[in-house]
PDB file of C-alpha atoms and ligand atoms in Angstrom:
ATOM      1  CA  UNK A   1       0.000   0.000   0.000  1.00 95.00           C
ATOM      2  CA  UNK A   2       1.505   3.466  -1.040  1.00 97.00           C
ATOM      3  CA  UNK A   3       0.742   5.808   1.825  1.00 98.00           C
ATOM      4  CA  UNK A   4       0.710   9.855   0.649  1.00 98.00           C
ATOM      5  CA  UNK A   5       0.700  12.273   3.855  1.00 98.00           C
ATOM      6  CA  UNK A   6      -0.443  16.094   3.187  1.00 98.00           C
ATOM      7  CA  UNK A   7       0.760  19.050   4.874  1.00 98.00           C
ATOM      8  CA  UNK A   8      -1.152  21.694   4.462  1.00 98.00           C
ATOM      9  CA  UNK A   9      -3.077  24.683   6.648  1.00 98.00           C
ATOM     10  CA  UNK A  10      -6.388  23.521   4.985  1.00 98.00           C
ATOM     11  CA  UNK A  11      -6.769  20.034   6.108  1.00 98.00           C
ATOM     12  CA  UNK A  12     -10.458  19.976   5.233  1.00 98.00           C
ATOM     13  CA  UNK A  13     -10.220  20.242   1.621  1.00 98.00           C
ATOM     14  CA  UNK A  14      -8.745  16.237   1.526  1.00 98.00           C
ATOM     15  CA  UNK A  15      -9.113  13.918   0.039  1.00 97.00           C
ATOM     16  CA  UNK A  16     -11.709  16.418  -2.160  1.00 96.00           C
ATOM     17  CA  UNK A  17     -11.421  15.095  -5.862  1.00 95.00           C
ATOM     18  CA  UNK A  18      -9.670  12.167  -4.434  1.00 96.00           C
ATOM     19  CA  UNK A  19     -12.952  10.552  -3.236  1.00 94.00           C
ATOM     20  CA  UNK A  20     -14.053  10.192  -6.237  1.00 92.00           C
ATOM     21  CA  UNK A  21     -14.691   6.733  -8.580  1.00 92.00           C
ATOM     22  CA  UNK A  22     -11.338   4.884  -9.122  1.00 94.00           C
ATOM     23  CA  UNK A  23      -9.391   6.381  -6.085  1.00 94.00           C
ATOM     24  CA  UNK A  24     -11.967   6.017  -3.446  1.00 94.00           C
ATOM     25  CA  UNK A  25     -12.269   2.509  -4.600  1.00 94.00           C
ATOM     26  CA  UNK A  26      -8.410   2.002  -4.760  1.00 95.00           C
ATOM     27  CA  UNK A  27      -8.927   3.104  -1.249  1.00 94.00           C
ATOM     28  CA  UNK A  28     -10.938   0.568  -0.322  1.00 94.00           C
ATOM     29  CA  UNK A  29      -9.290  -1.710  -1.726  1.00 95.00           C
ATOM     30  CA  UNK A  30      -6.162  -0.635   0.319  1.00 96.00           C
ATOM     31  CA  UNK A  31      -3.847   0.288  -2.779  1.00 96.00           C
ATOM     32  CA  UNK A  32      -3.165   3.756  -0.667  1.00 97.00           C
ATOM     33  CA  UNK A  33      -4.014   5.575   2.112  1.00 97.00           C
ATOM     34  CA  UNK A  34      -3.735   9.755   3.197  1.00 98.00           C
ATOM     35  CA  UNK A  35      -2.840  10.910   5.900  1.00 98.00           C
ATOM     36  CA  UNK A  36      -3.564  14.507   6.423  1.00 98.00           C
ATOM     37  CA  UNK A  37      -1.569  16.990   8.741  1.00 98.00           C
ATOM     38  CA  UNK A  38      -2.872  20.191   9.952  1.00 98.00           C
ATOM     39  CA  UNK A  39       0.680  22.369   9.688  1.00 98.00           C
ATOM     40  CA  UNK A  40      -1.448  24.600  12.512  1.00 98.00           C
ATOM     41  CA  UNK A  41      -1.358  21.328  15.285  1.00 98.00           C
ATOM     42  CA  UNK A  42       1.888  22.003  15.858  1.00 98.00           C
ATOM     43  CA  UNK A  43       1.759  25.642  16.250  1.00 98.00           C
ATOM     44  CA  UNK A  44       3.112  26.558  19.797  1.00 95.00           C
ATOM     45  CA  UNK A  45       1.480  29.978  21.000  1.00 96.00           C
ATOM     46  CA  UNK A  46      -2.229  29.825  22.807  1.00 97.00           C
ATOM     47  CA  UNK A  47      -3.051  31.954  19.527  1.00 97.00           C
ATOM     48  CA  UNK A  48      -1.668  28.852  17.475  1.00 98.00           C
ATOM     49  CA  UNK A  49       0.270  31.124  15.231  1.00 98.00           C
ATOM     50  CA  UNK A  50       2.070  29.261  12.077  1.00 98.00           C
ATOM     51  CA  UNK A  51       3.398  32.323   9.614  1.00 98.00           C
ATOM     52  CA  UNK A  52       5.143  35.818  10.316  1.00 98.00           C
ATOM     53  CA  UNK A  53       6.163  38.348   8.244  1.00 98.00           C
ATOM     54  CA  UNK A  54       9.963  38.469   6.231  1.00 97.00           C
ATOM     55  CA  UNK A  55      12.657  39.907   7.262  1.00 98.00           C
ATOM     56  CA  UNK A  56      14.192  42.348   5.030  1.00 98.00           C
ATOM     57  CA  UNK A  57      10.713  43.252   4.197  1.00 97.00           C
ATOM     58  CA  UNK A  58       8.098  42.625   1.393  1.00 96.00           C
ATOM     59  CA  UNK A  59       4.456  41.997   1.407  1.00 95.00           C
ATOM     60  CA  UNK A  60       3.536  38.588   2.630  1.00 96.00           C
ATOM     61  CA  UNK A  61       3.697  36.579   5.342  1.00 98.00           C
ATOM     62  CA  UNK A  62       5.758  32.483   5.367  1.00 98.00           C
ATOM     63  CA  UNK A  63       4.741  29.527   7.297  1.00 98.00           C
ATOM     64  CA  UNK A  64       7.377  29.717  10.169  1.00 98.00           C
ATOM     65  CA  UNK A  65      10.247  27.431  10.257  1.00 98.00           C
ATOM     66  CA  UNK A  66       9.693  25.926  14.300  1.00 98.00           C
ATOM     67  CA  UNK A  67       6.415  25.205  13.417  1.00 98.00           C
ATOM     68  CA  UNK A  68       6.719  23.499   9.775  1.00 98.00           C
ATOM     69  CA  UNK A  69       9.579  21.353  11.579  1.00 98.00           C
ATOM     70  CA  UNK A  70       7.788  20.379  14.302  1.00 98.00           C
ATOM     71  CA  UNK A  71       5.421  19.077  12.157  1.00 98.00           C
ATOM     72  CA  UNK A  72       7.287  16.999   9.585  1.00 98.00           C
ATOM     73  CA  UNK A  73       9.234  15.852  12.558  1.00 98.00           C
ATOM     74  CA  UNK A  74       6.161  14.456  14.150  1.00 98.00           C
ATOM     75  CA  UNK A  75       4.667  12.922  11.233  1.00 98.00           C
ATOM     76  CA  UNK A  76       7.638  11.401   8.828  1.00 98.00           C
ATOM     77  CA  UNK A  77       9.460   8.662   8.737  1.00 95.00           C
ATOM     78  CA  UNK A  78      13.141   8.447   8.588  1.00 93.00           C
ATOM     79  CA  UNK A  79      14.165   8.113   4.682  1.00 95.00           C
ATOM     80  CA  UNK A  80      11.233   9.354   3.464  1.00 97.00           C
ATOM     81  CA  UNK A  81      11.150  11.562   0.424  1.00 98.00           C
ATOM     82  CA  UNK A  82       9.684  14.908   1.524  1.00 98.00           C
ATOM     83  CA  UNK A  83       8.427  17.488  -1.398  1.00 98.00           C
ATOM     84  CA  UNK A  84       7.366  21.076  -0.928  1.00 98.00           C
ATOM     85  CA  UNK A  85       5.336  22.727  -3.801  1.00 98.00           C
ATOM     86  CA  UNK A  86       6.761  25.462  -4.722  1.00 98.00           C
ATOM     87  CA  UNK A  87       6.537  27.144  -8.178  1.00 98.00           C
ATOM     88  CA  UNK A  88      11.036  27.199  -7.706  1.00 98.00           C
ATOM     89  CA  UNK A  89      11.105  23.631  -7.578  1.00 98.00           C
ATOM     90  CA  UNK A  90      11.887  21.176  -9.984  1.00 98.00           C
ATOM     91  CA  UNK A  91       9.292  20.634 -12.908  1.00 98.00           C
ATOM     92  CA  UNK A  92       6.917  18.009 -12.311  1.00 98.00           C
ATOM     93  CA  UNK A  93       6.083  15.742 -15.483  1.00 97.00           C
ATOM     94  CA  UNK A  94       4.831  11.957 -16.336  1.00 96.00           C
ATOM     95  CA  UNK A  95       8.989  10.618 -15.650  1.00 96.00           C
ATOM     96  CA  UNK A  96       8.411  12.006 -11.898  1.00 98.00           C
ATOM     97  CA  UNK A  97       5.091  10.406 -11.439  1.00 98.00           C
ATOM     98  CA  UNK A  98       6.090   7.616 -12.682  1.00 97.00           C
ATOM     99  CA  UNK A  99       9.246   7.546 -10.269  1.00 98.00           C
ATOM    100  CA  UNK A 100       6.940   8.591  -7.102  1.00 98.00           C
ATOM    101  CA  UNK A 101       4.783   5.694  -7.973  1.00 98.00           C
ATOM    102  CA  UNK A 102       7.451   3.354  -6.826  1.00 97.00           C
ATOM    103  CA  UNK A 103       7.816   4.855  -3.536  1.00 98.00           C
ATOM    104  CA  UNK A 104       6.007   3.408  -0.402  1.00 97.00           C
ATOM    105  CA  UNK A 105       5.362   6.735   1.397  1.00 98.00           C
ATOM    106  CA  UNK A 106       5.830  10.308   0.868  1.00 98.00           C
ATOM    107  CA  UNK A 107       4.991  13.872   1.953  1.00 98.00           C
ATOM    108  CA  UNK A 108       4.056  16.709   0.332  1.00 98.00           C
ATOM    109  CA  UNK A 109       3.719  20.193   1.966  1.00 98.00           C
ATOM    110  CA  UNK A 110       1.652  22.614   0.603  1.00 98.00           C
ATOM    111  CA  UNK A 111       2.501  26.376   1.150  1.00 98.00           C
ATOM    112  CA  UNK A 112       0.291  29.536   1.787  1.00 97.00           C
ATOM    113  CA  UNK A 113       0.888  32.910   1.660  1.00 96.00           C
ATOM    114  CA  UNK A 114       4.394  34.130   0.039  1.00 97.00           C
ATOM    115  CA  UNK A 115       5.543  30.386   1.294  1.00 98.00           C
ATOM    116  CA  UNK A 116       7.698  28.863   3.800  1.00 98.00           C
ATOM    117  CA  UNK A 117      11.167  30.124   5.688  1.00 98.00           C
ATOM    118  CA  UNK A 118      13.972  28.822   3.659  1.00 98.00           C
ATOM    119  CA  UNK A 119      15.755  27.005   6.056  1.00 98.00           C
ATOM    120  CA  UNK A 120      13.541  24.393   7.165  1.00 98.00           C
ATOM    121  CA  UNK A 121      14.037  22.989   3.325  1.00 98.00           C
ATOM    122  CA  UNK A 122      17.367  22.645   4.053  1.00 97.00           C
ATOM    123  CA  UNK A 123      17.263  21.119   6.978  1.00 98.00           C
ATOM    124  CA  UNK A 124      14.570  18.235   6.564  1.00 98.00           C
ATOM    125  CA  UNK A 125      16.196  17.429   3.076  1.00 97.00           C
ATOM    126  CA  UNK A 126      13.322  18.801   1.431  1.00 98.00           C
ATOM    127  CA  UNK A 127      13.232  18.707  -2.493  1.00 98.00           C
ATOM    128  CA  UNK A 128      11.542  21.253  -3.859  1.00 98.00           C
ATOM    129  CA  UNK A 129       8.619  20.469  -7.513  1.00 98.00           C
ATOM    130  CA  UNK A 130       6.395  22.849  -8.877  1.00 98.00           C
ATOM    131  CA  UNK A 131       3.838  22.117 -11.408  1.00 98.00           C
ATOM    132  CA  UNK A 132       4.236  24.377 -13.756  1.00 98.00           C
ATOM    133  CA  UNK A 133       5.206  28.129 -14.951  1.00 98.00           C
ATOM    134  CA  UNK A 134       2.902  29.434 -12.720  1.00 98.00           C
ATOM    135  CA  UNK A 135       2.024  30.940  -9.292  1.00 98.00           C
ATOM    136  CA  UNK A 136      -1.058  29.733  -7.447  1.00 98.00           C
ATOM    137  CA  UNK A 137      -2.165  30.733  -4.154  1.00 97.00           C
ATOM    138  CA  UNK A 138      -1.108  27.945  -2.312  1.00 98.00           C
ATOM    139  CA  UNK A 139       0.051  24.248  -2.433  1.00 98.00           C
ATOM    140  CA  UNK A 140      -3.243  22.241  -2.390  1.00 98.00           C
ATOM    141  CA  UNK A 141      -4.356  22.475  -5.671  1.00 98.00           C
ATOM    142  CA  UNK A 142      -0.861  21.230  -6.638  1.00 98.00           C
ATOM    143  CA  UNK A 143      -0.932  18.265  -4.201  1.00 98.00           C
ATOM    144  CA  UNK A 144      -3.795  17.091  -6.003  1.00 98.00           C
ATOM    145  CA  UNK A 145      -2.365  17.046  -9.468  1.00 98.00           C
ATOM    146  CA  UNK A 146       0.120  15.475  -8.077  1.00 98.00           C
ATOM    147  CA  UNK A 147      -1.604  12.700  -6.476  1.00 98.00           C
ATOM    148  CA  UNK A 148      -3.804  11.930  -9.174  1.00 97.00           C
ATOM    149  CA  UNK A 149      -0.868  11.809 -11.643  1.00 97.00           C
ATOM    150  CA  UNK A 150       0.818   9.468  -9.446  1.00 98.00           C
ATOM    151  CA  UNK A 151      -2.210   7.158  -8.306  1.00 97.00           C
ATOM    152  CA  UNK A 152      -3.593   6.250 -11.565  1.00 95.00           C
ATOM    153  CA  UNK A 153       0.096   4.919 -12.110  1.00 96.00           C
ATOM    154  CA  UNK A 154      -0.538   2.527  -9.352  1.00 96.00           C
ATOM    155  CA  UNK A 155      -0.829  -1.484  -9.956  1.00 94.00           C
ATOM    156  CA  UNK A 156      -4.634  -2.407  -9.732  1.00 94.00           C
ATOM    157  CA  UNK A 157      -6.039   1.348  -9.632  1.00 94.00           C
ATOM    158  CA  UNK A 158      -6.991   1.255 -13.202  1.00 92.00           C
ATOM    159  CA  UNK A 159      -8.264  -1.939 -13.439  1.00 80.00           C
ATOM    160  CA  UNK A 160      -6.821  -2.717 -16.616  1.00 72.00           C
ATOM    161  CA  UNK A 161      -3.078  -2.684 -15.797  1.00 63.00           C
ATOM    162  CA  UNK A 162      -2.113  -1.876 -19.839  1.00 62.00           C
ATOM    163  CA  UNK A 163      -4.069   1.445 -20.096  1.00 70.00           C
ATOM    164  CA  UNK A 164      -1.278   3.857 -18.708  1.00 72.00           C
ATOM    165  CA  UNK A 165       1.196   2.601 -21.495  1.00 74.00           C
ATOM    166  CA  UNK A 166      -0.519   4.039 -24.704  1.00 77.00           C
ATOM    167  CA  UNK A 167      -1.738   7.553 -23.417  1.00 84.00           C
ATOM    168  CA  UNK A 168       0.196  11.086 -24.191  1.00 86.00           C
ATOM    169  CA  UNK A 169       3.678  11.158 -22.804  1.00 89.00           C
ATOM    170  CA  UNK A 170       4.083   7.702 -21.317  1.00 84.00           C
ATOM    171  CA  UNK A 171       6.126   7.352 -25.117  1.00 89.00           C
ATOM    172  CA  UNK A 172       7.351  10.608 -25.413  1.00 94.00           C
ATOM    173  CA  UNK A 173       4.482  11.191 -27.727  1.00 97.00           C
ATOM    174  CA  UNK A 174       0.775  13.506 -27.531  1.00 97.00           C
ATOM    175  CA  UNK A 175      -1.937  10.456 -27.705  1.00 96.00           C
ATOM    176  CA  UNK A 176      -3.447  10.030 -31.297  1.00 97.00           C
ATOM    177  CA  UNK A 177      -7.284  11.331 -31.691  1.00 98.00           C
ATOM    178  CA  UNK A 178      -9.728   8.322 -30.519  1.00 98.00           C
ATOM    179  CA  UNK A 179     -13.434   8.110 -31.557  1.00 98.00           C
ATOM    180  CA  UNK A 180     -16.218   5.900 -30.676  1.00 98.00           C
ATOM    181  CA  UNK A 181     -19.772   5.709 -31.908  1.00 98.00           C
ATOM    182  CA  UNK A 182     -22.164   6.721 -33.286  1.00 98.00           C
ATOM    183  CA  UNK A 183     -19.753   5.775 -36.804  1.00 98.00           C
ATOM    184  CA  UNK A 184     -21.015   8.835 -38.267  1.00 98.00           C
ATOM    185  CA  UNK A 185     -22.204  11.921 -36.459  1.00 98.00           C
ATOM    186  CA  UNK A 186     -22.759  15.233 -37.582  1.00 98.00           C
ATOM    187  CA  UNK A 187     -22.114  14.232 -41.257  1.00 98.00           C
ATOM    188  CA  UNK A 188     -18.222  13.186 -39.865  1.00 98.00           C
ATOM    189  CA  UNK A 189     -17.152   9.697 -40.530  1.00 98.00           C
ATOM    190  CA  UNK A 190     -14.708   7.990 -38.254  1.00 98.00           C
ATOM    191  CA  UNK A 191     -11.269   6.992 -39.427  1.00 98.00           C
ATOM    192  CA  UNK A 192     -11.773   4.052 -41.844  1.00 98.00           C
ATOM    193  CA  UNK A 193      -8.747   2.080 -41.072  1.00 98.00           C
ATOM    194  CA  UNK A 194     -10.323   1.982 -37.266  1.00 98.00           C
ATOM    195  CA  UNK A 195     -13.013  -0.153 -38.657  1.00 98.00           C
ATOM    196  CA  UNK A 196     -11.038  -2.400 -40.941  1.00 98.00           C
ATOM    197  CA  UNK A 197      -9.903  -4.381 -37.994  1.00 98.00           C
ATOM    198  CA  UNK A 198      -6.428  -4.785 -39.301  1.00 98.00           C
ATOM    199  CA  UNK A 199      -4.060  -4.044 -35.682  1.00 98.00           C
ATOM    200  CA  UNK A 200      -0.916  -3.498 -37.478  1.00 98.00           C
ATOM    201  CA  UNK A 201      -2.122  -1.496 -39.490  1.00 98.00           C
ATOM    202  CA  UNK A 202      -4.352   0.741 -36.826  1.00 98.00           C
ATOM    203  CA  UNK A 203      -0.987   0.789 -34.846  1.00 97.00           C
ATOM    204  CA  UNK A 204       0.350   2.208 -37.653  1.00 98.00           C
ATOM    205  CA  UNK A 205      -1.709   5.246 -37.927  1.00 98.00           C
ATOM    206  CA  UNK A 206      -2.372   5.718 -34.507  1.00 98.00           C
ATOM    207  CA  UNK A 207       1.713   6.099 -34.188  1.00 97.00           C
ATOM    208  CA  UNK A 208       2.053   8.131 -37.695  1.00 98.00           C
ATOM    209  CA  UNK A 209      -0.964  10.435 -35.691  1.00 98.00           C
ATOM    210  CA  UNK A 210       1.168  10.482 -32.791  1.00 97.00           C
ATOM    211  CA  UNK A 211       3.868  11.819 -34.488  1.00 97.00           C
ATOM    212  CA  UNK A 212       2.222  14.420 -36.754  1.00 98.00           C
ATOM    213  CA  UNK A 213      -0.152  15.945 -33.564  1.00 98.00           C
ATOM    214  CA  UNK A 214       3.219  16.106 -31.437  1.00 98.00           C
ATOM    215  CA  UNK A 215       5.789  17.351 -34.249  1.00 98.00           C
ATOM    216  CA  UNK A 216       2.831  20.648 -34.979  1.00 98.00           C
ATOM    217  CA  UNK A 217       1.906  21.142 -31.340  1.00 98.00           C
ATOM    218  CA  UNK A 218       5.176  20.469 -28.830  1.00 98.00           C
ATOM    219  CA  UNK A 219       7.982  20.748 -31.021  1.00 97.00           C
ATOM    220  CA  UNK A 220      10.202  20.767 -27.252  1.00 96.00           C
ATOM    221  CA  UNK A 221       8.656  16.599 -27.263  1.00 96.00           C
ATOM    222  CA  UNK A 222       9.553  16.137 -30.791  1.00 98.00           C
ATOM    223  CA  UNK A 223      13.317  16.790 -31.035  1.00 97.00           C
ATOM    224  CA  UNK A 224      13.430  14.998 -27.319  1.00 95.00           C
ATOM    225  CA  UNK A 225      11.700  11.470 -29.382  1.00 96.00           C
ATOM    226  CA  UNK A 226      13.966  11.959 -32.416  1.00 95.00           C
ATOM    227  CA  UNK A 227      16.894  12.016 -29.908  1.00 93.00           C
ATOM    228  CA  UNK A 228      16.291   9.215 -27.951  1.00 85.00           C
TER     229      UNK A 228
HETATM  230  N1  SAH B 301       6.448  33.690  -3.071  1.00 90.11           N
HETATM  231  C1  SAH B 301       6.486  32.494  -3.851  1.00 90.11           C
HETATM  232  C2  SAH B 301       5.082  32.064  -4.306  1.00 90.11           C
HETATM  233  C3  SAH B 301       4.178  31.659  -3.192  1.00 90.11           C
HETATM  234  S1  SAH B 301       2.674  31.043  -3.795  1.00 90.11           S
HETATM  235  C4  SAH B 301       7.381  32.704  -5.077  1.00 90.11           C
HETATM  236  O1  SAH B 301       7.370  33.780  -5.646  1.00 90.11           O
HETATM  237  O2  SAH B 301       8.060  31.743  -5.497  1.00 90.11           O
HETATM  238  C5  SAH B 301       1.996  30.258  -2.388  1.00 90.11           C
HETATM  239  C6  SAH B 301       2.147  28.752  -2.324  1.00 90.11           C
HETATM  240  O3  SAH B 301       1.520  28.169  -3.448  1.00 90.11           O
HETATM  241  C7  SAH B 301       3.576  28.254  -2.369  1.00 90.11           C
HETATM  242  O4  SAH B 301       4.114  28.216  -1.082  1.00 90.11           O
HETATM  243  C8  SAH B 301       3.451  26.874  -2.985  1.00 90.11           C
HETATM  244  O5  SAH B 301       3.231  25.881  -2.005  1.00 90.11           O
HETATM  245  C9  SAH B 301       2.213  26.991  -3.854  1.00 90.11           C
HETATM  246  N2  SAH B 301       2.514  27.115  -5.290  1.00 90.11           N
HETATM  247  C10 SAH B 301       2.394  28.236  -6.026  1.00 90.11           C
HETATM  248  N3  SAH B 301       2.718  28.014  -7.309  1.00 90.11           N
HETATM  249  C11 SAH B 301       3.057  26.706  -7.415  1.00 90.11           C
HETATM  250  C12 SAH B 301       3.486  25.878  -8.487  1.00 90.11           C
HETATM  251  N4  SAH B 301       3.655  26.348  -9.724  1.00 90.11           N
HETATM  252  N5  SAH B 301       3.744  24.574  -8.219  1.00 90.11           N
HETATM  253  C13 SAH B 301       3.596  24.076  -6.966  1.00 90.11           C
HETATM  254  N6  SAH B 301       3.189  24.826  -5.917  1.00 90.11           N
HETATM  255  C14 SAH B 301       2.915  26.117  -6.115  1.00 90.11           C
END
């Protein structure tokens, strides 16, 4: 069982879109569990205070370091991989889900505000991923594209263990258009080789596809696939 734990100031928006169809049931069936820590527990004032404002100035306020740290060091294991969202971090993409899909357990800590104090990263050996060139208001929303990225990678979540394989950027390539029925709707026929039931040949143009939709639309994917 992979077990994900959440740090976050908003503990009541988990497991939100996670408690939905395939995950819930994954959940059941014990293919992961969350855990979900409020940063704020471990606050130490009667007014349980977790951010302050930075020195040298600037608008803002961080999550403060005593309190992040009391946290993680509460609620993680020794050896476990610890990420903090953060739109500095390293880029997350389909290699790093796939690569957190082989871990047991790990954490991810969302920020608020203008983020967390510095040193506390360096300290818990905290690797930093961001989602994208972008700055959202905090870490949640991130923790759940996360998750979902890396849960659907999961043995037994899908149901059929082969789907992952053929979609957009598990090859390097954008998936080829799909189609189902009605054959012919609005006056727009489906692909006839998908109806001549010849699989080499349907492999072949969903791969020529493939190629063609990635080569006009991420030309960064393209010279990466000619590459390798
Ligand atoms: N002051 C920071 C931005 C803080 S945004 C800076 O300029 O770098 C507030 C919180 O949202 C962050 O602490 C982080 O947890 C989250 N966040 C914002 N953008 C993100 C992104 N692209 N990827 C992952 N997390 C992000």
């Amino acid at each position: 069982m992979m077990q994900a734990q959440v740090f976050t100031l908003y503990p009541e928006i988990f497991p939100g879109p996670l408690n939905k169809g395939i995950y819930s049931k994954a959940m059941t069936k014990k293919l992961w569990s969350l855990k979900v820590i409020n940063i704020r527990d471990s606050a130490q004032d009667k007014h349980k205070t977790v951010d302050d404002t930075p020195y040298g100035g600037g608008t803002g306020m961080l999550i403060k370091p005593d309190v992040l740290a009391n946290s993680i060091d509460q609620n993680v294991n020794n050896g476990d991989r610890i990420f903090y969202l953060s739109p500095k971090g390293k880029r997350f993409d389909q290699k790093f889900a796939q690569d957190l899909s082989k871990e047991k357990s790990f954490s991810l800590i969302c920020g608020q505000f203008e983020g967390v104090d510095e040193r506390v990263l360096g300290t818990r050996n905290i690797e930093e991923v961001s989602i994208g060139d972008y700055v959202l208001s905090g870490g949640e929303t991130a923790a759940f594209v996360i998750l979902d990225s890396v849960l659907r990678l999961l043995p037994g979540v899908l149901g059929n263990d082969k789907s992952p394989a053929d979609e957009t950027f598990e090859n390097g390539l954008l998936e080829y258009p799909q189609f189902t029925k009605p054959q012919i709707w609005e006056e727009k026929a489906v692909p006839e080789v998908l109806l001549s039931g010849d699989h080499t040949k349907i492999k072949d143009w969903r791969l020529s596809q493939s190629e063609a939709i990635t080569r006009d639309r991420r030309p960064d994917l393209w010279q990466k696939y000619k590459k390798d």
